[in-house]
Amino acid sequence: MVEGANREQTYPLEVLAIVQARGGSKTIPRKNLRLLAGHPLVAYSIASGLAAESVTRLIVSTDDAEIASVCKSYGAEVPFLRPTELAEDATPDLPLFQHALDWLENQQGYYPHLVVQLRPTSPLRPLDLVDRAIATLIASPRADCVRGVTIPNQNPYKMWRTGEDGFLKPLLSSEFEEPYNMPRQHLPTVYWQTGHIDVIRYETIVKGRSLTGERVLPIMIDPLYWVDIDTEADWTYAEWLINSNRLPIHQPYSSTV
């Protein structure tokens, strides 16, 4: 039986990092195991979590035995294999986290105070990002979640959709008159969620049945680190960034190499 943190205690906080890595991928086959600058893609998120001083435990949720074996060699725990019905293309994130937390509490008597989501498709993270995000949530007891964001190049007030008549309609309704014709600097600042990190309170997931809750704090991501690997072009760019040593990141380490 693994002892988890007592829900009533304040310090030390039990912080669980979860890396989700399913075996299937349509755009880039076996993406999580493909070598990116010499290491499997999933290994970069494992390295970021293991390097964080605030993270007390890191697990990988996967449906794939080969991924499980590789992740263990890079220092992650893989205490279970995720059910195949939770590894489909259209499976949202929330059921994966509910399954992981239910399994850990029911099988090991373990539950954390905070949960950190580290998506493998955003492999490049600033060295202190995970600890900063955790500290931000700890310092803000009213917040349900901290989410990594950046300021996008495009503003949704200047975006359009097509109506049934085929004519363009503004994507957003607005209190501004014709915001799509206004200078960008006069429009509200907007943020794009990058996928690098979320830090969520345990109660938000388990009781609130949400991965964000209602009170979400931003943590800014340097846009130089913004890579979301979905295409071969994304892969090439990420590999170039790593090989060029332009950005400080935590390098993966495998016990089998």
Coordinates of N, CA and C in Angstrom, one line a residue:
M1 N 0.9 -1.2 0.0 CA 0.0 0.0 0.0 C 0.9 1.2 0.0
V2 N 0.7 2.1 -1.0 CA 1.5 3.3 -1.1 C 0.7 4.4 -0.3
E3 N 1.4 5.1 0.6 CA 0.8 6.2 1.3 C 0.8 7.5 0.5
G4 N -0.4 8.0 0.3 CA -0.5 9.3 -0.4 C -0.5 10.5 0.6
A5 N -0.5 11.7 0.1 CA -0.5 12.8 1.0 C -1.9 12.9 1.7
N6 N -1.9 13.3 2.9 CA -3.2 13.5 3.6 C -3.9 14.8 3.0
R7 N -5.2 14.6 2.7 CA -5.9 15.7 2.1 C -6.0 17.0 2.9
E8 N -5.9 16.8 4.2 CA -6.0 18.0 5.1 C -4.7 18.7 5.3
Q9 N -3.6 18.1 5.0 CA -2.3 18.8 5.3 C -2.0 19.8 4.2
T10 N -1.2 20.7 4.5 CA -0.8 21.8 3.5 C 0.6 21.5 3.0
Y11 N 1.5 21.1 3.8 CA 2.9 20.8 3.3 C 3.4 19.5 3.9
P12 N 4.2 18.7 3.2 CA 4.5 19.0 1.8 C 3.4 18.5 0.9
L13 N 3.3 19.2 -0.2 CA 2.2 18.9 -1.2 C 2.7 17.6 -2.0
E14 N 1.8 16.8 -2.2 CA 2.0 15.6 -3.1 C 1.6 16.1 -4.5
V15 N 2.6 16.1 -5.4 CA 2.4 16.6 -6.8 C 2.7 15.5 -7.8
L16 N 1.6 15.1 -8.5 CA 1.7 14.0 -9.5 C 1.8 14.5 -10.9
A17 N 2.8 14.2 -11.6 CA 2.9 14.5 -13.0 C 2.4 13.3 -13.8
I18 N 1.6 13.6 -14.8 CA 1.1 12.5 -15.7 C 1.4 12.9 -17.1
V19 N 2.1 11.9 -17.8 CA 2.4 12.0 -19.2 C 1.5 11.0 -19.9
Q20 N 0.7 11.5 -20.8 CA -0.2 10.6 -21.6 C 0.4 10.2 -22.9
A21 N 0.5 9.0 -23.2 CA 1.2 8.5 -24.4 C 0.6 7.3 -25.0
R22 N -0.4 7.5 -25.9 CA -1.0 6.3 -26.4 C -0.2 5.8 -27.6
G23 N -0.5 4.5 -28.0 CA 0.2 3.9 -29.0 C -0.1 4.3 -30.4
G24 N -1.4 4.7 -30.6 CA -1.9 5.1 -32.0 C -1.6 6.5 -32.3
S25 N -1.3 6.8 -33.6 CA -1.2 8.1 -34.1 C -1.3 8.1 -35.6
K26 N -2.2 8.9 -36.1 CA -2.5 8.9 -37.6 C -1.5 9.7 -38.4
T27 N -1.2 10.9 -37.9 CA -0.4 11.8 -38.8 C 1.1 11.4 -38.8
I28 N 1.6 10.9 -37.6 CA 3.0 10.4 -37.5 C 2.9 9.1 -36.8
P29 N 3.0 8.0 -37.5 CA 2.8 6.7 -36.9 C 3.8 6.4 -35.7
R30 N 3.3 5.9 -34.6 CA 4.1 5.5 -33.4 C 4.9 6.8 -33.0
K31 N 4.2 7.9 -33.0 CA 4.9 9.2 -32.7 C 5.6 9.2 -31.4
N32 N 5.0 8.7 -30.4 CA 5.7 8.8 -29.1 C 7.0 8.0 -28.9
L33 N 7.2 7.0 -29.8 CA 8.4 6.2 -29.7 C 9.4 6.7 -30.8
R34 N 9.0 7.5 -31.7 CA 9.9 7.9 -32.8 C 11.0 8.8 -32.2
L35 N 12.3 8.6 -32.7 CA 13.4 9.3 -32.1 C 13.4 10.7 -32.6
L36 N 13.4 11.6 -31.6 CA 13.5 13.1 -31.9 C 14.9 13.5 -31.4
A37 N 15.8 13.9 -32.3 CA 17.1 14.2 -31.9 C 17.8 13.2 -31.0
G38 N 17.5 11.9 -31.3 CA 18.2 10.8 -30.5 C 17.4 10.2 -29.4
H39 N 16.2 10.8 -29.1 CA 15.4 10.2 -28.0 C 14.0 10.1 -28.4
P40 N 13.2 9.1 -27.8 CA 11.8 9.1 -28.2 C 11.1 10.4 -27.8
L41 N 10.1 10.7 -28.6 CA 9.4 12.0 -28.3 C 8.9 12.1 -26.9
V42 N 8.3 11.0 -26.4 CA 7.8 11.0 -25.0 C 8.8 11.3 -23.9
A43 N 10.1 10.9 -24.2 CA 11.1 11.1 -23.2 C 11.4 12.5 -22.8
Y44 N 11.1 13.5 -23.7 CA 11.3 14.9 -23.3 C 10.4 15.4 -22.2
S45 N 9.1 14.9 -22.3 CA 8.2 15.3 -21.2 C 8.5 14.6 -19.9
I46 N 8.9 13.4 -20.0 CA 9.4 12.7 -18.8 C 10.5 13.4 -18.2
A47 N 11.5 13.8 -19.0 CA 12.7 14.5 -18.5 C 12.3 15.8 -17.8
S48 N 11.3 16.6 -18.3 CA 10.9 17.8 -17.7 C 10.2 17.6 -16.4
G49 N 9.4 16.5 -16.3 CA 8.8 16.2 -15.0 C 9.7 15.7 -14.0
L50 N 10.7 14.9 -14.3 CA 11.6 14.3 -13.4 C 12.6 15.4 -12.8
A51 N 12.8 16.4 -13.7 CA 13.8 17.5 -13.3 C 13.1 18.5 -12.3
A52 N 11.8 18.5 -12.3 CA 11.1 19.5 -11.4 C 11.2 19.1 -10.0
E53 N 11.7 20.1 -9.2 CA 11.9 19.8 -7.7 C 10.5 19.6 -7.0
S54 N 9.5 20.3 -7.6 CA 8.2 20.2 -6.9 C 7.4 19.0 -7.2
V55 N 7.8 18.2 -8.3 CA 7.0 17.0 -8.6 C 7.5 15.9 -7.7
T56 N 6.6 15.2 -7.0 CA 6.9 14.1 -6.1 C 6.8 12.8 -6.8
R57 N 6.0 12.7 -7.9 CA 5.8 11.4 -8.5 C 5.5 11.6 -10.0
L58 N 6.0 10.8 -10.9 CA 5.7 10.9 -12.3 C 5.3 9.6 -12.9
I59 N 4.1 9.5 -13.5 CA 3.7 8.3 -14.2 C 3.4 8.6 -15.6
V60 N 3.4 7.5 -16.4 CA 2.9 7.6 -17.8 C 1.6 6.8 -17.9
S61 N 0.6 7.3 -18.6 CA -0.6 6.6 -18.9 C -0.6 6.2 -20.3
T62 N -0.5 4.9 -20.6 CA -0.4 4.4 -22.0 C -1.2 3.1 -22.1
D63 N -1.6 2.8 -23.3 CA -2.2 1.6 -23.6 C -1.3 0.6 -24.3
D64 N 0.0 1.0 -24.4 CA 0.9 0.3 -25.3 C 2.1 -0.3 -24.4
A65 N 2.3 -1.6 -24.5 CA 3.4 -2.2 -23.7 C 4.8 -1.8 -24.1
E66 N 5.0 -1.5 -25.4 CA 6.3 -1.1 -25.8 C 6.6 0.3 -25.3
I67 N 5.6 1.2 -25.4 CA 5.8 2.5 -24.9 C 6.0 2.5 -23.4
A68 N 5.3 1.6 -22.7 CA 5.5 1.4 -21.2 C 6.9 1.1 -20.9
S69 N 7.5 0.1 -21.7 CA 8.9 -0.3 -21.4 C 9.9 0.8 -21.6
V70 N 9.7 1.5 -22.7 CA 10.6 2.6 -23.1 C 10.5 3.7 -22.0
C71 N 9.3 4.1 -21.6 CA 9.1 5.1 -20.6 C 9.8 4.7 -19.2
K72 N 9.7 3.5 -18.9 CA 10.3 3.0 -17.6 C 11.9 3.2 -17.7
S73 N 12.4 2.9 -18.9 CA 13.9 3.1 -19.1 C 14.3 4.5 -19.0
Y74 N 13.4 5.5 -19.2 CA 13.7 6.9 -19.0 C 13.3 7.4 -17.6
G75 N 12.9 6.5 -16.7 CA 12.7 6.9 -15.3 C 11.3 7.1 -14.9
A76 N 10.3 6.9 -15.8 CA 8.9 7.0 -15.4 C 8.4 5.8 -14.8
E77 N 7.4 5.9 -14.0 CA 6.6 4.8 -13.5 C 5.5 4.6 -14.5
V78 N 5.1 3.3 -14.8 CA 4.0 3.0 -15.6 C 3.2 1.9 -14.8
P79 N 2.4 2.3 -13.8 CA 1.8 1.4 -12.9 C 0.6 0.5 -13.5
F80 N 0.2 1.0 -14.6 CA -1.0 0.2 -15.3 C -0.9 0.5 -16.8
L81 N -1.6 -0.3 -17.5 CA -1.9 -0.1 -18.9 C -3.3 0.5 -19.1
R82 N -3.4 1.6 -19.8 CA -4.7 2.2 -20.0 C -5.7 1.3 -20.8
P83 N -6.9 1.2 -20.5 CA -7.9 0.5 -21.3 C -7.9 1.0 -22.7
T84 N -8.1 0.1 -23.7 CA -8.0 0.5 -25.1 C -9.1 1.5 -25.4
E85 N -10.3 1.4 -24.7 CA -11.4 2.4 -25.0 C -11.0 3.8 -24.6
L86 N -10.0 4.0 -23.8 CA -9.5 5.3 -23.5 C -8.3 5.7 -24.3
A87 N -8.1 5.1 -25.4 CA -6.9 5.4 -26.2 C -7.3 5.6 -27.7
E88 N -8.5 6.0 -27.9 CA -9.0 6.3 -29.3 C -8.6 7.7 -29.7
D89 N -8.7 8.0 -31.0 CA -8.3 9.3 -31.5 C -9.2 10.4 -30.9
A90 N -10.4 10.1 -30.7 CA -11.4 11.1 -30.2 C -11.5 11.1 -28.7
T91 N -10.7 10.3 -27.9 CA -10.8 10.3 -26.5 C -10.3 11.6 -25.9
P92 N -11.2 12.3 -25.1 CA -10.7 13.6 -24.5 C -9.8 13.3 -23.3
D93 N -9.1 14.3 -22.8 CA -8.1 14.1 -21.7 C -8.8 13.7 -20.4
L94 N -9.9 14.3 -20.1 CA -10.5 14.1 -18.7 C -10.7 12.7 -18.3
P95 N -11.2 11.8 -19.1 CA -11.4 10.4 -18.7 C -10.1 9.7 -18.4
L96 N -9.0 10.1 -19.1 CA -7.7 9.5 -18.9 C -7.2 9.9 -17.5
F97 N -7.4 11.1 -17.1 CA -7.0 11.5 -15.7 C -7.9 10.9 -14.7
Q98 N -9.1 10.9 -14.9 CA -10.0 10.2 -14.0 C -9.7 8.8 -13.8
H99 N -9.4 8.1 -14.9 CA -9.0 6.7 -14.8 C -7.7 6.5 -14.0
A100 N -6.7 7.3 -14.3 CA -5.4 7.2 -13.6 C -5.6 7.5 -12.1
L101 N -6.3 8.5 -11.7 CA -6.4 8.9 -10.3 C -7.3 7.8 -9.6
D102 N -8.3 7.3 -10.2 CA -9.1 6.2 -9.6 C -8.3 5.0 -9.4
W103 N -7.4 4.6 -10.4 CA -6.6 3.4 -10.3 C -5.6 3.6 -9.1
L104 N -4.9 4.7 -9.0 CA -3.9 5.0 -8.0 C -4.5 4.9 -6.6
E105 N -5.7 5.5 -6.5 CA -6.3 5.5 -5.1 C -6.9 4.1 -4.8
N106 N -7.5 3.5 -5.7 CA -8.1 2.2 -5.4 C -7.1 1.1 -5.2
Q107 N -6.0 1.1 -6.1 CA -5.0 0.1 -6.0 C -3.8 0.3 -5.1
Q108 N -3.5 1.6 -4.9 CA -2.4 1.9 -4.0 C -2.7 2.8 -2.9
G109 N -3.9 3.3 -2.7 CA -4.2 4.2 -1.6 C -3.5 5.5 -1.8
Y110 N -3.2 5.9 -3.0 CA -2.5 7.1 -3.3 C -3.3 8.2 -3.9
Y111 N -3.2 9.4 -3.5 CA -3.8 10.5 -4.1 C -3.0 11.8 -3.9
P112 N -2.9 12.6 -4.9 CA -2.1 13.8 -4.8 C -2.9 15.0 -4.5
H113 N -2.2 16.1 -4.2 CA -2.9 17.4 -4.0 C -3.0 18.1 -5.4
L114 N -2.0 18.0 -6.2 CA -1.9 18.7 -7.5 C -1.6 17.7 -8.5
V115 N -2.1 17.9 -9.7 CA -1.8 17.0 -10.9 C -1.2 17.9 -12.0
V116 N -0.1 17.4 -12.5 CA 0.5 18.2 -13.6 C 0.4 17.4 -14.9
Q117 N -0.1 18.0 -16.0 CA -0.3 17.4 -17.3 C 0.9 17.8 -18.2
L118 N 1.6 16.9 -18.7 CA 2.7 17.1 -19.6 C 2.5 16.4 -20.9
R119 N 2.1 17.1 -21.9 CA 1.8 16.5 -23.2 C 3.0 16.2 -24.0
P120 N 3.2 15.0 -24.5 CA 4.4 14.7 -25.3 C 4.6 15.5 -26.5
T121 N 3.4 16.0 -27.1 CA 3.5 16.7 -28.3 C 4.0 18.1 -28.2
S122 N 4.3 18.6 -26.9 CA 4.9 19.8 -26.7 C 6.2 19.5 -25.9
P123 N 7.2 19.1 -26.6 CA 8.4 18.5 -25.9 C 9.4 19.5 -25.4
L124 N 9.3 20.8 -25.9 CA 10.4 21.8 -25.5 C 9.8 22.7 -24.5
R125 N 10.3 22.6 -23.3 CA 9.9 23.4 -22.1 C 11.0 24.1 -21.5
P126 N 10.8 25.4 -21.1 CA 11.9 26.1 -20.4 C 12.2 25.3 -19.1
L127 N 13.5 25.4 -18.7 CA 14.0 24.6 -17.6 C 13.2 24.7 -16.3
D128 N 12.7 25.9 -16.0 CA 12.0 26.1 -14.7 C 10.5 26.1 -14.9
L129 N 9.9 25.8 -16.0 CA 8.5 26.0 -16.3 C 7.6 25.2 -15.3
V130 N 8.0 23.9 -15.1 CA 7.1 23.0 -14.3 C 7.1 23.6 -12.9
D131 N 8.2 23.9 -12.3 CA 8.2 24.4 -10.9 C 7.5 25.7 -10.8
R132 N 7.7 26.6 -11.8 CA 7.0 27.9 -11.8 C 5.5 27.7 -11.9
A133 N 5.0 26.8 -12.7 CA 3.6 26.6 -12.8 C 3.0 26.1 -11.5
I134 N 3.7 25.1 -10.9 CA 3.2 24.6 -9.6 C 3.2 25.7 -8.6
A135 N 4.3 26.5 -8.5 CA 4.3 27.5 -7.5 C 3.2 28.5 -7.7
T136 N 2.9 28.8 -8.9 CA 1.8 29.8 -9.2 C 0.5 29.3 -8.7
L137 N 0.2 28.0 -8.8 CA -1.1 27.5 -8.3 C -1.1 27.4 -6.8
I138 N 0.1 27.0 -6.2 CA 0.2 27.0 -4.7 C -0.1 28.3 -4.1
A139 N 0.5 29.4 -4.8 CA 0.3 30.7 -4.3 C -1.0 31.3 -4.5
S140 N -1.9 30.6 -5.2 CA -3.2 31.2 -5.5 C -4.3 30.2 -5.1
P141 N -4.7 30.2 -3.8 CA -5.6 29.1 -3.4 C -7.0 29.2 -4.0
R142 N -7.4 30.3 -4.6 CA -8.7 30.4 -5.2 C -8.7 29.8 -6.6
A143 N -7.5 29.6 -7.2 CA -7.4 29.1 -8.5 C -7.6 27.6 -8.6
D144 N -8.3 27.2 -9.7 CA -8.5 25.7 -9.9 C -7.4 25.1 -10.7
C145 N -6.7 25.9 -11.5 CA -5.8 25.4 -12.5 C -4.8 26.5 -13.0
V146 N -3.7 26.1 -13.4 CA -2.7 27.0 -14.1 C -2.5 26.4 -15.5
R147 N -2.6 27.2 -16.5 CA -2.4 26.7 -17.9 C -1.4 27.5 -18.7
G148 N -0.5 26.8 -19.4 CA 0.5 27.4 -20.2 C -0.1 28.1 -21.4
V149 N 0.2 29.4 -21.6 CA -0.4 30.1 -22.8 C 0.7 31.0 -23.4
T150 N 0.4 31.5 -24.6 CA 1.3 32.5 -25.2 C 0.4 33.5 -26.0
I151 N 0.9 34.6 -26.4 CA 0.1 35.5 -27.2 C 0.2 35.1 -28.6
P152 N -0.9 34.8 -29.3 CA -0.8 34.3 -30.7 C -0.5 35.4 -31.7
N153 N -0.1 35.0 -32.9 CA 0.1 35.9 -33.9 C -1.2 36.5 -34.5
Q154 N -2.2 35.7 -34.4 CA -3.5 36.1 -35.0 C -4.5 36.4 -33.8
N155 N -5.4 37.4 -34.0 CA -6.4 37.7 -33.0 C -7.8 37.2 -33.5
P156 N -8.5 36.5 -32.7 CA -9.8 35.9 -33.1 C -10.8 37.0 -33.4
Y157 N -10.6 38.2 -33.0 CA -11.6 39.3 -33.4 C -11.4 39.6 -34.9
K158 N -10.4 39.1 -35.5 CA -10.2 39.3 -36.9 C -10.4 38.0 -37.7
M159 N -11.1 37.1 -37.1 CA -11.3 35.8 -37.7 C -12.8 35.7 -38.1
W160 N -13.0 34.8 -39.1 CA -14.4 34.7 -39.7 C -14.8 33.3 -39.8
R161 N -16.1 33.1 -40.0 CA -16.7 31.8 -40.4 C -17.7 32.1 -41.5
T162 N -18.2 31.1 -42.2 CA -19.1 31.3 -43.2 C -20.5 30.9 -42.7
G163 N -21.5 31.7 -43.1 CA -22.9 31.5 -42.8 C -23.5 30.6 -43.8
E164 N -24.8 30.2 -43.5 CA -25.5 29.3 -44.5 C -25.6 30.0 -45.8
D165 N -25.6 31.3 -45.9 CA -25.7 32.0 -47.2 C -24.4 32.1 -47.9
G166 N -23.3 31.6 -47.3 CA -22.0 31.6 -48.0 C -21.2 32.8 -47.7
F167 N -21.8 33.8 -47.0 CA -21.1 35.0 -46.7 C -20.3 34.9 -45.4
L168 N -19.2 35.6 -45.3 CA -18.4 35.6 -44.1 C -19.1 36.3 -43.0
K169 N -19.0 35.7 -41.8 CA -19.6 36.2 -40.6 C -18.4 36.3 -39.5
P170 N -18.4 37.4 -38.7 CA -17.4 37.4 -37.7 C -17.4 36.2 -36.8
L171 N -16.3 35.7 -36.4 CA -16.2 34.5 -35.6 C -16.8 34.9 -34.2
L172 N -16.4 36.1 -33.7 CA -16.8 36.5 -32.3 C -17.8 37.6 -32.4
S173 N -18.8 37.5 -31.5 CA -19.6 38.7 -31.3 C -18.8 39.6 -30.4
S174 N -19.1 40.9 -30.5 CA -18.2 41.9 -29.8 C -18.9 43.1 -29.4
E175 N -18.5 43.8 -28.3 CA -19.0 45.1 -28.0 C -18.4 46.2 -28.8
F176 N -17.4 45.8 -29.6 CA -16.7 46.8 -30.5 C -17.5 46.9 -31.8
E177 N -17.4 48.1 -32.4 CA -18.0 48.2 -33.7 C -17.0 47.8 -34.8
E178 N -17.3 46.8 -35.5 CA -16.4 46.2 -36.6 C -14.9 46.1 -36.0
P179 N -14.8 45.2 -35.1 CA -13.4 45.0 -34.5 C -12.4 44.4 -35.6
Y180 N -13.0 43.8 -36.6 CA -12.1 43.2 -37.6 C -11.5 44.3 -38.5
N181 N -12.0 45.5 -38.4 CA -11.4 46.7 -39.1 C -10.6 47.6 -38.2
M182 N -10.5 47.2 -36.9 CA -9.7 48.0 -36.0 C -8.3 47.7 -35.9
P183 N -7.4 48.6 -35.6 CA -6.0 48.2 -35.4 C -5.9 47.2 -34.3
R184 N -5.0 46.2 -34.5 CA -4.9 45.1 -33.6 C -4.6 45.6 -32.2
Q185 N -3.8 46.6 -32.0 CA -3.4 47.0 -30.7 C -4.5 47.6 -29.9
H186 N -5.6 47.9 -30.5 CA -6.8 48.4 -29.8 C -7.8 47.3 -29.4
L187 N -7.5 46.1 -29.8 CA -8.3 44.9 -29.4 C -7.8 44.3 -28.1
P188 N -8.7 43.6 -27.4 CA -8.3 42.9 -26.2 C -7.2 41.9 -26.4
T189 N -6.3 41.8 -25.4 CA -5.2 40.8 -25.5 C -5.8 39.5 -25.4
V190 N -5.4 38.6 -26.2 CA -5.9 37.2 -26.2 C -4.8 36.2 -26.0
Y191 N -5.1 35.0 -25.6 CA -4.0 34.0 -25.3 C -4.3 32.7 -26.0
W192 N -3.3 32.0 -26.4 CA -3.4 30.7 -27.0 C -2.8 29.7 -26.1
Q193 N -3.6 28.6 -25.8 CA -3.1 27.6 -24.9 C -2.1 26.7 -25.7
T194 N -0.9 26.5 -25.2 CA 0.2 25.9 -26.0 C 0.3 24.4 -25.8
G195 N -0.3 23.9 -24.8 CA -0.2 22.4 -24.5 C 1.1 22.0 -23.7
H196 N 1.9 23.0 -23.3 CA 3.1 22.7 -22.6 C 2.8 22.1 -21.2
I197 N 1.9 22.7 -20.5 CA 1.7 22.3 -19.1 C 0.3 22.8 -18.6
D198 N -0.3 22.0 -17.8 CA -1.4 22.3 -17.0 C -1.1 21.8 -15.6
V199 N -1.4 22.6 -14.6 CA -1.4 22.1 -13.2 C -2.8 22.3 -12.6
I200 N -3.3 21.2 -12.1 CA -4.7 21.2 -11.7 C -4.9 20.6 -10.3
R201 N -5.8 21.2 -9.6 CA -6.1 20.7 -8.2 C -6.8 19.3 -8.3
Y202 N -6.4 18.4 -7.4 CA -7.1 17.1 -7.4 C -8.6 17.2 -7.4
E203 N -9.1 18.1 -6.5 CA -10.5 18.2 -6.4 C -11.2 18.7 -7.6
T204 N -10.5 19.5 -8.4 CA -11.1 20.0 -9.7 C -11.4 18.8 -10.6
I205 N -10.4 17.9 -10.7 CA -10.6 16.7 -11.5 C -11.7 15.7 -11.0
V206 N -11.5 15.4 -9.7 CA -12.3 14.3 -9.1 C -13.7 14.8 -8.8
K207 N -13.8 15.9 -8.1 CA -15.1 16.4 -7.7 C -15.7 17.3 -8.7
G208 N -14.9 18.2 -9.4 CA -15.5 19.1 -10.4 C -15.6 18.5 -11.7
R209 N -15.0 17.3 -11.9 CA -15.1 16.6 -13.2 C -14.6 17.6 -14.4
S210 N -13.5 18.2 -14.1 CA -12.9 19.2 -15.1 C -11.4 19.2 -15.0
L211 N -10.8 19.5 -16.1 CA -9.3 19.6 -16.1 C -8.9 21.1 -16.0
T212 N -9.9 22.0 -15.9 CA -9.5 23.4 -15.7 C -10.3 24.0 -14.5
G213 N -11.5 23.6 -14.3 CA -12.3 24.3 -13.3 C -12.7 25.7 -13.9
E214 N -13.2 26.6 -13.1 CA -13.7 27.9 -13.6 C -12.6 29.0 -13.4
R215 N -11.7 28.8 -12.5 CA -10.7 29.9 -12.2 C -9.3 29.4 -12.7
V216 N -9.0 29.8 -13.9 CA -7.7 29.4 -14.5 C -6.7 30.5 -14.6
L217 N -5.6 30.3 -14.1 CA -4.5 31.3 -14.1 C -3.6 31.0 -15.3
P218 N -3.0 32.0 -16.0 CA -2.1 31.8 -17.1 C -0.7 31.7 -16.5
I219 N 0.1 30.9 -17.2 CA 1.6 31.0 -17.1 C 2.1 31.2 -18.5
M220 N 2.9 32.2 -18.7 CA 3.3 32.6 -20.0 C 4.4 31.7 -20.5
I221 N 4.3 31.2 -21.7 CA 5.3 30.4 -22.4 C 6.1 31.3 -23.4
D222 N 7.4 31.3 -23.3 CA 8.2 32.0 -24.3 C 7.8 31.4 -25.7
P223 N 7.4 32.3 -26.6 CA 7.0 31.7 -27.9 C 8.0 31.0 -28.7
L224 N 9.3 31.2 -28.3 CA 10.4 30.4 -29.0 C 10.2 28.9 -28.7
Y225 N 9.6 28.6 -27.6 CA 9.4 27.2 -27.2 C 8.2 26.6 -27.8
W226 N 7.4 27.3 -28.5 CA 6.1 26.8 -28.9 C 6.3 25.9 -30.1
V227 N 6.2 24.6 -29.9 CA 6.2 23.6 -30.9 C 5.1 22.6 -30.5
D228 N 4.1 22.4 -31.3 CA 3.1 21.4 -31.1 C 3.2 20.4 -32.2
I229 N 3.8 19.2 -31.9 CA 4.1 18.3 -33.0 C 2.9 17.5 -33.5
D230 N 2.5 17.8 -34.7 CA 1.3 17.2 -35.3 C 1.6 16.8 -36.8
T231 N 2.6 17.4 -37.4 CA 3.0 17.1 -38.7 C 4.5 16.8 -38.9
E232 N 4.9 16.3 -40.0 CA 6.3 16.1 -40.3 C 7.1 17.5 -40.2
A233 N 6.4 18.5 -40.7 CA 7.1 19.9 -40.6 C 7.3 20.3 -39.2
D234 N 6.4 20.0 -38.3 CA 6.5 20.3 -36.9 C 7.7 19.5 -36.3
W235 N 7.8 18.2 -36.7 CA 8.9 17.4 -36.2 C 10.2 17.9 -36.7
T236 N 10.3 18.3 -37.9 CA 11.6 18.8 -38.5 C 12.0 20.0 -37.7
Y237 N 11.1 20.9 -37.5 CA 11.4 22.2 -36.8 C 11.9 21.9 -35.3
A238 N 11.1 21.0 -34.6 CA 11.5 20.7 -33.3 C 12.9 20.1 -33.2
E239 N 13.2 19.2 -34.1 CA 14.5 18.5 -34.1 C 15.6 19.5 -34.4
W240 N 15.3 20.5 -35.3 CA 16.3 21.5 -35.6 C 16.6 22.4 -34.4
L241 N 15.5 22.7 -33.6 CA 15.7 23.5 -32.4 C 16.6 22.8 -31.4
I242 N 16.3 21.5 -31.2 CA 17.1 20.7 -30.2 C 18.5 20.6 -30.7
N243 N 18.7 20.2 -31.9 CA 20.1 20.0 -32.4 C 20.9 21.3 -32.5
S244 N 20.3 22.4 -32.6 CA 21.0 23.7 -32.7 C 21.3 24.3 -31.4
N245 N 20.8 23.6 -30.3 CA 21.1 24.1 -28.9 C 20.7 25.5 -28.7
R246 N 19.6 26.0 -29.4 CA 19.2 27.3 -29.3 C 18.4 27.6 -28.0
L247 N 17.8 26.5 -27.5 CA 16.9 26.7 -26.3 C 17.3 25.7 -25.2
P248 N 17.5 26.2 -24.0 CA 17.8 25.3 -22.8 C 16.6 24.5 -22.5
I249 N 16.8 23.2 -22.5 CA 15.8 22.2 -22.2 C 16.4 21.1 -21.3
H250 N 15.6 20.3 -20.7 CA 16.0 19.2 -19.9 C 16.2 18.0 -20.9
Q251 N 17.4 17.5 -21.0 CA 17.7 16.4 -22.0 C 17.3 15.1 -21.3
P252 N 16.6 14.2 -22.1 CA 16.3 12.9 -21.5 C 17.5 12.0 -21.2
Y253 N 17.3 11.1 -20.3 CA 18.4 10.1 -20.0 C 17.8 8.8 -19.8
S254 N 18.3 7.8 -20.5 CA 17.8 6.4 -20.5 C 18.8 5.5 -19.7
S255 N 18.3 4.7 -18.9 CA 19.2 3.8 -18.1 C 19.7 2.6 -19.0
T256 N 19.1 2.5 -20.2 CA 19.5 1.4 -21.1 C 20.5 1.8 -22.1
V257 N 20.8 3.1 -22.2 CA 21.8 3.6 -23.2 C 23.2 3.6 -22.7

